Short mmCIF file of C-alpha atoms in Angstrom, two decimals:
data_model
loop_
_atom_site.label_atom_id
_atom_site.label_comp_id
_atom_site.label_asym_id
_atom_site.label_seq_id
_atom_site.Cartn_x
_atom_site.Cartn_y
_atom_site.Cartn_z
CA UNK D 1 0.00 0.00 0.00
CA UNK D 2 1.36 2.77 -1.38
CA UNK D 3 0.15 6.18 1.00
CA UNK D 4 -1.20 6.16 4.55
CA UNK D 5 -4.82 4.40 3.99
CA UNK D 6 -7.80 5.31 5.24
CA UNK D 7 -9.67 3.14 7.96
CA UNK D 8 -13.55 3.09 8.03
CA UNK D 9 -14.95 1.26 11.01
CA UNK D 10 -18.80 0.10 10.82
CA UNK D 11 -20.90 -2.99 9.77
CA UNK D 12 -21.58 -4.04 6.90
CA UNK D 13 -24.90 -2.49 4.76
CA UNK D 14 -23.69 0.93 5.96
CA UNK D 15 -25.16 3.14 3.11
CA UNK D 16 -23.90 6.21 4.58
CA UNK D 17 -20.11 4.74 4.94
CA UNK D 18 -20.70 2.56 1.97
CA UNK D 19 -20.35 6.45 -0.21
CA UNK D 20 -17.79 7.82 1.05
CA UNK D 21 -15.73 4.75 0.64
CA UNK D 22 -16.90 4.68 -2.77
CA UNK D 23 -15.77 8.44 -3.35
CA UNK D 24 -12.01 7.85 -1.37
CA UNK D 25 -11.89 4.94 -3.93
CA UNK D 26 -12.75 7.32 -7.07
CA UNK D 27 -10.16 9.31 -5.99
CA UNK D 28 -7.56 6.54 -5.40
CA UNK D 29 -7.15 6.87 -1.98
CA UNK D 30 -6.46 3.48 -0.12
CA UNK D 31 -8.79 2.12 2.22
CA UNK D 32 -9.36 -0.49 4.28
CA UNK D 33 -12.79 -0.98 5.79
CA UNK D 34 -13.03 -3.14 9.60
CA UNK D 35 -16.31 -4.00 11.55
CA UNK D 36 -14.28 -5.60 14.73
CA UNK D 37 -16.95 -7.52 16.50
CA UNK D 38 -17.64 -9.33 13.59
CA UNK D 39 -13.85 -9.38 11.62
CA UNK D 40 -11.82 -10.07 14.35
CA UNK D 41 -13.59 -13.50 15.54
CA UNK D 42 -14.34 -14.45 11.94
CA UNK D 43 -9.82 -14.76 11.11
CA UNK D 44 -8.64 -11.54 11.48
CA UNK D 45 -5.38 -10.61 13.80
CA UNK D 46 -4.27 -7.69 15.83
CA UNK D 47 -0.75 -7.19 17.41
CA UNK D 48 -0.26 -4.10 19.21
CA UNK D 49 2.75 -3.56 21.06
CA UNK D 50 3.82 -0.16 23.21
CA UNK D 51 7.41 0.97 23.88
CA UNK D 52 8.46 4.17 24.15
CA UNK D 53 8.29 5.32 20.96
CA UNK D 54 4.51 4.88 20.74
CA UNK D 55 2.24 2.24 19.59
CA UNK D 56 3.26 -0.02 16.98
CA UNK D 57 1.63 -3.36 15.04
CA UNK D 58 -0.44 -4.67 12.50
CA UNK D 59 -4.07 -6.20 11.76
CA UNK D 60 -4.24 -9.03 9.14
CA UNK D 61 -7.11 -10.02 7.67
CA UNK D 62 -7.56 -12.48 5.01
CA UNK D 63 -6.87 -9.66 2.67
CA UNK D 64 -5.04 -7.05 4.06
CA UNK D 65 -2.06 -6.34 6.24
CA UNK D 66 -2.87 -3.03 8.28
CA UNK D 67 -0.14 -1.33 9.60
CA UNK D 68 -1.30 0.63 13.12
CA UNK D 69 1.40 3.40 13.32
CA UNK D 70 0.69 4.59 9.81
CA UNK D 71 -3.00 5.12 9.39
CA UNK D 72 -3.82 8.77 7.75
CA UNK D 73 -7.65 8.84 9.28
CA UNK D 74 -10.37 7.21 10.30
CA UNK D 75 -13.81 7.46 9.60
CA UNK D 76 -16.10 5.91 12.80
CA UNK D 77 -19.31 4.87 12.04
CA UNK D 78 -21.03 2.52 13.42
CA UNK D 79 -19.44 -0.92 13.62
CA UNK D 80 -21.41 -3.92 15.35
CA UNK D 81 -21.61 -3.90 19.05
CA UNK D 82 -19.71 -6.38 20.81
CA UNK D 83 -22.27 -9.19 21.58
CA UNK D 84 -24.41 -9.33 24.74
CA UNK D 85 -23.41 -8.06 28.06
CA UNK D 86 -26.54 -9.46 30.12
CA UNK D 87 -26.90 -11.58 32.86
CA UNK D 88 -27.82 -14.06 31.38
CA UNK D 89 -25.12 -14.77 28.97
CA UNK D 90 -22.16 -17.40 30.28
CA UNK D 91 -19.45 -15.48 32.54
CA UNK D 92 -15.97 -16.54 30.18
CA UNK D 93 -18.63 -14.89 27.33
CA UNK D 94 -19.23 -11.37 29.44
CA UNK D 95 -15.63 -11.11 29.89
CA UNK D 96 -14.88 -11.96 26.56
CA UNK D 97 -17.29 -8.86 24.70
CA UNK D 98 -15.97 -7.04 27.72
CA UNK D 99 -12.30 -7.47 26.65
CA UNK D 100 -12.76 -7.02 23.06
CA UNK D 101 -14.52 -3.74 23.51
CA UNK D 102 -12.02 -2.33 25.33
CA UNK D 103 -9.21 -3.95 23.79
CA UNK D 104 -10.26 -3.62 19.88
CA UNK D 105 -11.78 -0.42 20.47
CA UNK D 106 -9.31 1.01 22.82
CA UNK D 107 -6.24 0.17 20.39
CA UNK D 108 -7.97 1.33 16.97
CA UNK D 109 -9.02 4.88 19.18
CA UNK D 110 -5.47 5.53 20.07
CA UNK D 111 -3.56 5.44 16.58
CA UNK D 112 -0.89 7.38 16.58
CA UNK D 113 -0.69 9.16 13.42
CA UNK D 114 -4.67 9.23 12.55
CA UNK D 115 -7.33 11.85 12.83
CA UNK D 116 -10.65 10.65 13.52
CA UNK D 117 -14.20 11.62 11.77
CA UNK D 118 -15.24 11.46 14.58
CA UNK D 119 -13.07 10.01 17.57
CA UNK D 120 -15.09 7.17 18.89
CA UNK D 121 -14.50 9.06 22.60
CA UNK D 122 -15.85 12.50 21.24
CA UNK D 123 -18.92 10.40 19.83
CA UNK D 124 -19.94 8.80 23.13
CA UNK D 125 -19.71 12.30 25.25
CA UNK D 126 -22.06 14.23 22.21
CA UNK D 127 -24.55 11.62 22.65
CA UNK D 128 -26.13 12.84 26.03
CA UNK D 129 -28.71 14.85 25.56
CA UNK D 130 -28.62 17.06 28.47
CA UNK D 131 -24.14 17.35 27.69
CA UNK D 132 -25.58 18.32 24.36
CA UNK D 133 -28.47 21.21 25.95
CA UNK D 134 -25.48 22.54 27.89
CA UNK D 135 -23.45 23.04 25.21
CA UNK D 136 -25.72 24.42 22.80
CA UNK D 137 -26.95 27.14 25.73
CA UNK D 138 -22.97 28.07 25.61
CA UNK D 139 -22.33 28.04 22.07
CA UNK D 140 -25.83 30.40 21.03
CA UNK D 141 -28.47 28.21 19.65
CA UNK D 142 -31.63 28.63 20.68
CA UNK D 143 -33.52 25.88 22.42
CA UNK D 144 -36.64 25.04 23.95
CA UNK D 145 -37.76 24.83 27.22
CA UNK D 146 -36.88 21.27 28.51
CA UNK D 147 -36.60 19.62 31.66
CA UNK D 148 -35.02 16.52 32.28
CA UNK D 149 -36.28 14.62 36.06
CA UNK D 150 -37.60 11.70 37.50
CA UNK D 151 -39.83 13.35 39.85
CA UNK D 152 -43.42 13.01 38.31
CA UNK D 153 -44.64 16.03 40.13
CA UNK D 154 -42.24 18.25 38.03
CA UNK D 155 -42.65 16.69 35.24
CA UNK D 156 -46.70 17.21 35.24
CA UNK D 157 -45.83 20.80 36.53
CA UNK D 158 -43.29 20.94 33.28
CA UNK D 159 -45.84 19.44 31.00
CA UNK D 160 -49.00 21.80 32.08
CA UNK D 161 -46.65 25.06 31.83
CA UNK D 162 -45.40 24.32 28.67
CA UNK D 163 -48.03 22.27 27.23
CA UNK D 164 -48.26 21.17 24.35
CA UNK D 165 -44.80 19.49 24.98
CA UNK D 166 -42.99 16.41 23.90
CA UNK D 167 -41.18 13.35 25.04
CA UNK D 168 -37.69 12.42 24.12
CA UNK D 169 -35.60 9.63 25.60
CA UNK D 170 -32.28 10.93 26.68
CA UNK D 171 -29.88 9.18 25.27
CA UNK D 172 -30.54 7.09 22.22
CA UNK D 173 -33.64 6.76 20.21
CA UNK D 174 -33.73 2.59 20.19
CA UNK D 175 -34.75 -0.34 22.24
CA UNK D 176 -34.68 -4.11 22.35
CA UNK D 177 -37.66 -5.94 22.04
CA UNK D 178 -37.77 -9.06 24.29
CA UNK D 179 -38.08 -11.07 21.16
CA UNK D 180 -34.85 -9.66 20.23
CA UNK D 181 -36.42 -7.03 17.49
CA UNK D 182 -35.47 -3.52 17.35
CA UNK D 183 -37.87 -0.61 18.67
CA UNK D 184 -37.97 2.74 18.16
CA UNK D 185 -38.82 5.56 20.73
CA UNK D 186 -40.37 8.19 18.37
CA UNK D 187 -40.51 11.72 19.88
CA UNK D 188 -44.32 11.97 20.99
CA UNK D 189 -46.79 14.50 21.82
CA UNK D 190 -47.83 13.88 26.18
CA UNK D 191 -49.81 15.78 28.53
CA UNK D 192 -49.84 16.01 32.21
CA UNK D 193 -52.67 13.11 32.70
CA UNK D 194 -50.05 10.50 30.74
CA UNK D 195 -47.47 11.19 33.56
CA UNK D 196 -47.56 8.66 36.43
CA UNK D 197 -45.14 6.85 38.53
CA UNK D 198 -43.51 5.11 35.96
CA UNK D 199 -41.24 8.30 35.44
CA UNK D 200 -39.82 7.79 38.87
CA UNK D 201 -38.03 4.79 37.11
CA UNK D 202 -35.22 6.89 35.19
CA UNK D 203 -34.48 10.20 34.39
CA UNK D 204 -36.92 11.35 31.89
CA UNK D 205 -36.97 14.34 29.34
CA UNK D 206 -39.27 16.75 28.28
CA UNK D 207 -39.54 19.60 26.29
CA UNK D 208 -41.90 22.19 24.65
CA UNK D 209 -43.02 21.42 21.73
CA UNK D 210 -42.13 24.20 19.20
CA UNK D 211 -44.84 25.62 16.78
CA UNK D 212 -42.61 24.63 13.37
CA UNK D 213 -43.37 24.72 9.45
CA UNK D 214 -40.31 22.33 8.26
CA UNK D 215 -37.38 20.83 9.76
CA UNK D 216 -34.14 21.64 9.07
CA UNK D 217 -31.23 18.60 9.09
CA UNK D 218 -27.52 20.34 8.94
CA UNK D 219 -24.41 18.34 8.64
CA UNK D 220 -21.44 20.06 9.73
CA UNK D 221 -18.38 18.92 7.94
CA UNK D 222 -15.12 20.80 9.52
CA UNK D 223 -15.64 24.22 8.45
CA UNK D 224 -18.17 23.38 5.91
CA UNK D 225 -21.91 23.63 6.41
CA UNK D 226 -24.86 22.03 4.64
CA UNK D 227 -27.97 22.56 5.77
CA UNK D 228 -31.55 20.41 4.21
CA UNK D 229 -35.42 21.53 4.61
CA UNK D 230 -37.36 19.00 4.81
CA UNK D 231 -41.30 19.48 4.48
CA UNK D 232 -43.66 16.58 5.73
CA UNK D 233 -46.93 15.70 3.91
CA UNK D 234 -47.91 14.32 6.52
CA UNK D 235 -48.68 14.70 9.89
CA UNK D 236 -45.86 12.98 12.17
CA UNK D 237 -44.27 14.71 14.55
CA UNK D 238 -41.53 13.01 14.40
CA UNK D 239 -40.66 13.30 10.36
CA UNK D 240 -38.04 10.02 10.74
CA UNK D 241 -41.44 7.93 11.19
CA UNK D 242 -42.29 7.98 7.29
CA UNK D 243 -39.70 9.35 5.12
CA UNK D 244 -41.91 8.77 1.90
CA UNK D 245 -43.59 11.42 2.74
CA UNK D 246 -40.74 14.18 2.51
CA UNK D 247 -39.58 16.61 0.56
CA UNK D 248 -36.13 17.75 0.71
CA UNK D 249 -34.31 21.26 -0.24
CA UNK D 250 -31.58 22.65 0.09
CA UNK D 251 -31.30 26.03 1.99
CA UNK D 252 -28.56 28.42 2.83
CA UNK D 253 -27.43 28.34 6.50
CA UNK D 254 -27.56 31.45 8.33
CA UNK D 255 -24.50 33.21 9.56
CA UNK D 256 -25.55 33.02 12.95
CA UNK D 257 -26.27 29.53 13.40
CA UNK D 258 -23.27 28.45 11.43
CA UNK D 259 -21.33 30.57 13.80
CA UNK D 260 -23.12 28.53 16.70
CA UNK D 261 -22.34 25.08 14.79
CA UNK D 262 -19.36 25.33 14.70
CA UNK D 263 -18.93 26.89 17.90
CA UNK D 264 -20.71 23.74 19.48
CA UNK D 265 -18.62 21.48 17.35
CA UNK D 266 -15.67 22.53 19.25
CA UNK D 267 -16.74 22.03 22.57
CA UNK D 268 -16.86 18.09 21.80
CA UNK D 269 -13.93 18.10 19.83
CA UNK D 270 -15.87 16.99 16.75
CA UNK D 271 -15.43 17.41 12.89
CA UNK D 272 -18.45 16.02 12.22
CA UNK D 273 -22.06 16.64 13.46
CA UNK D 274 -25.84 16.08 12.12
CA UNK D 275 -28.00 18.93 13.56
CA UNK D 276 -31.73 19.41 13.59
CA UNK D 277 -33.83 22.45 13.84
CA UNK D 278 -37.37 23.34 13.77
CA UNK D 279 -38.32 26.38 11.48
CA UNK D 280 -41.05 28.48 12.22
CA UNK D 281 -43.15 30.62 10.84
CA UNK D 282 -41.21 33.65 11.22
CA UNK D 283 -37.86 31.93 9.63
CA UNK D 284 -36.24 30.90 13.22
CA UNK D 285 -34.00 28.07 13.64
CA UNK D 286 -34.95 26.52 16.97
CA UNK D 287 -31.87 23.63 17.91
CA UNK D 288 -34.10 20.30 18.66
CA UNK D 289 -30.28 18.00 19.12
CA UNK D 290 -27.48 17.11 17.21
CA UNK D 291 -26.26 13.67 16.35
CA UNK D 292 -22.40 13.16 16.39
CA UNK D 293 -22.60 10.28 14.13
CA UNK D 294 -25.72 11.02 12.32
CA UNK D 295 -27.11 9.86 8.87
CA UNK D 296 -27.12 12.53 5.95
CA UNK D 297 -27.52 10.01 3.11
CA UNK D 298 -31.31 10.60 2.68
CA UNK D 299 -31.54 14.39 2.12
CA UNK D 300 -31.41 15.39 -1.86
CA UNK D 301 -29.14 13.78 -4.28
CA UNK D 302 -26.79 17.38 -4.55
CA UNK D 303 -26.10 17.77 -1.23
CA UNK D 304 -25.45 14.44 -0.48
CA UNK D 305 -23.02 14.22 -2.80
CA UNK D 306 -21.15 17.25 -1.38
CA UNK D 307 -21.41 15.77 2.27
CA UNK D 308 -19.81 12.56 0.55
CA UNK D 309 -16.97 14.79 -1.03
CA UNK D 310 -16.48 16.92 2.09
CA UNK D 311 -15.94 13.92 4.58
CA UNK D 312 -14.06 12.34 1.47
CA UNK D 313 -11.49 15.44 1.93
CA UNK D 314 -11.40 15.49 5.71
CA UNK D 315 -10.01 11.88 5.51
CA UNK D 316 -8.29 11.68 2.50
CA UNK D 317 -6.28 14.98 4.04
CA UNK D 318 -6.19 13.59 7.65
CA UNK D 319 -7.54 17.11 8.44
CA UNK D 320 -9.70 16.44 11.41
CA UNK D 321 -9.21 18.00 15.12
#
């Protein structure tokens, strides 16, 4: 392999990752593409020794040889969790997901001449919500009301003051079924009756609903912007619930909030970042959250391709904080 290559870490049937790759290729740029959980038990081989001088060693694959100390960037999206951590699973197997998390993880997030898109640290600390709240009150965007508790009292207080408001989880939007199927936890409309002692269980968030006319998805690419309205036929609060029903179009990002983007961008040490906003009727951009690691590869076929050619440069220049 000729220059530094580029590593992409996710699972297979990643569209998102799946274009990029496909542009770093067009542009000759050599990559190699891992998904550890599932790679490393299925043949592959890491080595990874420290001295003084730094980390040093190699993954082999049936394909490749990957030399650690000499990858340019690497682009984290969302490789395969490391098996099951429950109760219920054999000890020697809880140790063993245990061990490869932190071992597989821990050596490809500490390569020594790499910049990340994003680090897989700066990832997990921009995926609390109320981390992400605090940083966006710093940083200038404008949010709504929102409480997080576990006190139903103040939440039905929260909820009557503010009504009509909405429930978000706080971290994460999915769930496993007990039949092992996926969930999701759509954002939903509640009022004070729906709130019972069942919030005393775990923190809980809520916010006021804001009175919008689109949504706005922006993905923040280093110091590039590019921001997506997206107008819903229907009548979902939530417009992820039935995306054959949108319409998207792209808008130009005012100097404010880009100001604020990147502003927030820096607080978690991130190159990367999906934000959403509500858009009212007066032309404000209310901040709903951002996504570190969010999707982009559904908005319209233009500006997709320049968030595929803007991550494409980030990595292909190793030009990431």
């Amino acid at each position: 392999m000729g220059t530094p290559p580029v590593l992409v870490v996710t699972a297979l049937g990643d569209v998102t990752a799946d274009l990029v790759i496909s542009e770093l290729h067009r542009r000759g740029a050599g990559v190699v593409r891992l998904d550890p959980s599932v790679d490393f038990p299925a043949g592959a081989r890491m080595a990874a020794a420290f001295y003084d001088a730094g980390l040093r060693g190699a993954i082999n694959t049936s394909t490749r040889r990957l030399d650690l100390s000499a990858v340019r960037s690497v682009y984290w999206r969302r490789p395969t969790p490391y098996g099951s951590t429950s109760s219920g699973e054999p000890s020697a197997t809880r140790f063993s997901n245990s061990q490869s998390g932190a071992g597989y993880t821990g050596v490809l997030a500490s390569l020594p001449t790499a910049s990340y898109v994003n680090h897989p640290w700066r990832n997990r600390d921009a995926e609390y919500k109320p981390a992400q709240l605090a940083a966006a009150a710093r940083t200038g965007l404008t949010a709504p009301p929102t409480l997080v508790t576990n006190d139903p009292c103040a939440a039905r207080r929260f909820v009557d003051d503010h009504s009509p408001a909405v429930y978000k989880p706080v971290r994460g939007v999915h769930l496993a079924a007990e039949d092992g199927s996926g969930r999701t936890i759509w954002v939903k409309t509640v009022s004070p009756d729906e709130i019972d002692d069942r919030v005393s269980t775990c923190p809980h968030l809520f916010q006021a609903r804001v009175p919008k006319v689109a949504d706005i998805r922006l993905a923040a690419v280093g110091e590039e912007v590019f921001a997506t309205r997206i107008d819903n036929a229907g009548e979902h609060l939530d417009w992820r619930q039935r995306q054959d029903l949108l319409t998207f179009t792209p808008v130009p990002t005012p100097p404010a909030i880009r100001n604020a983007v990147h502003a927030y961008l820096d607080v978690f040490g991130l190159s990367f970042g999906a934000f959403d906003f509500a858009l009212t009727a007066d032309g404000q951009w209310v901040w709903l959250e951002t996504n570190p690691n969010g999707q982009w590869a559904f908005v319209d076929p233009p500006t997709c391709a320049a968030i595929t050619s803007a991550l494409a440069d980030c990595l292909q220049k190793g030009t990431t904080p």
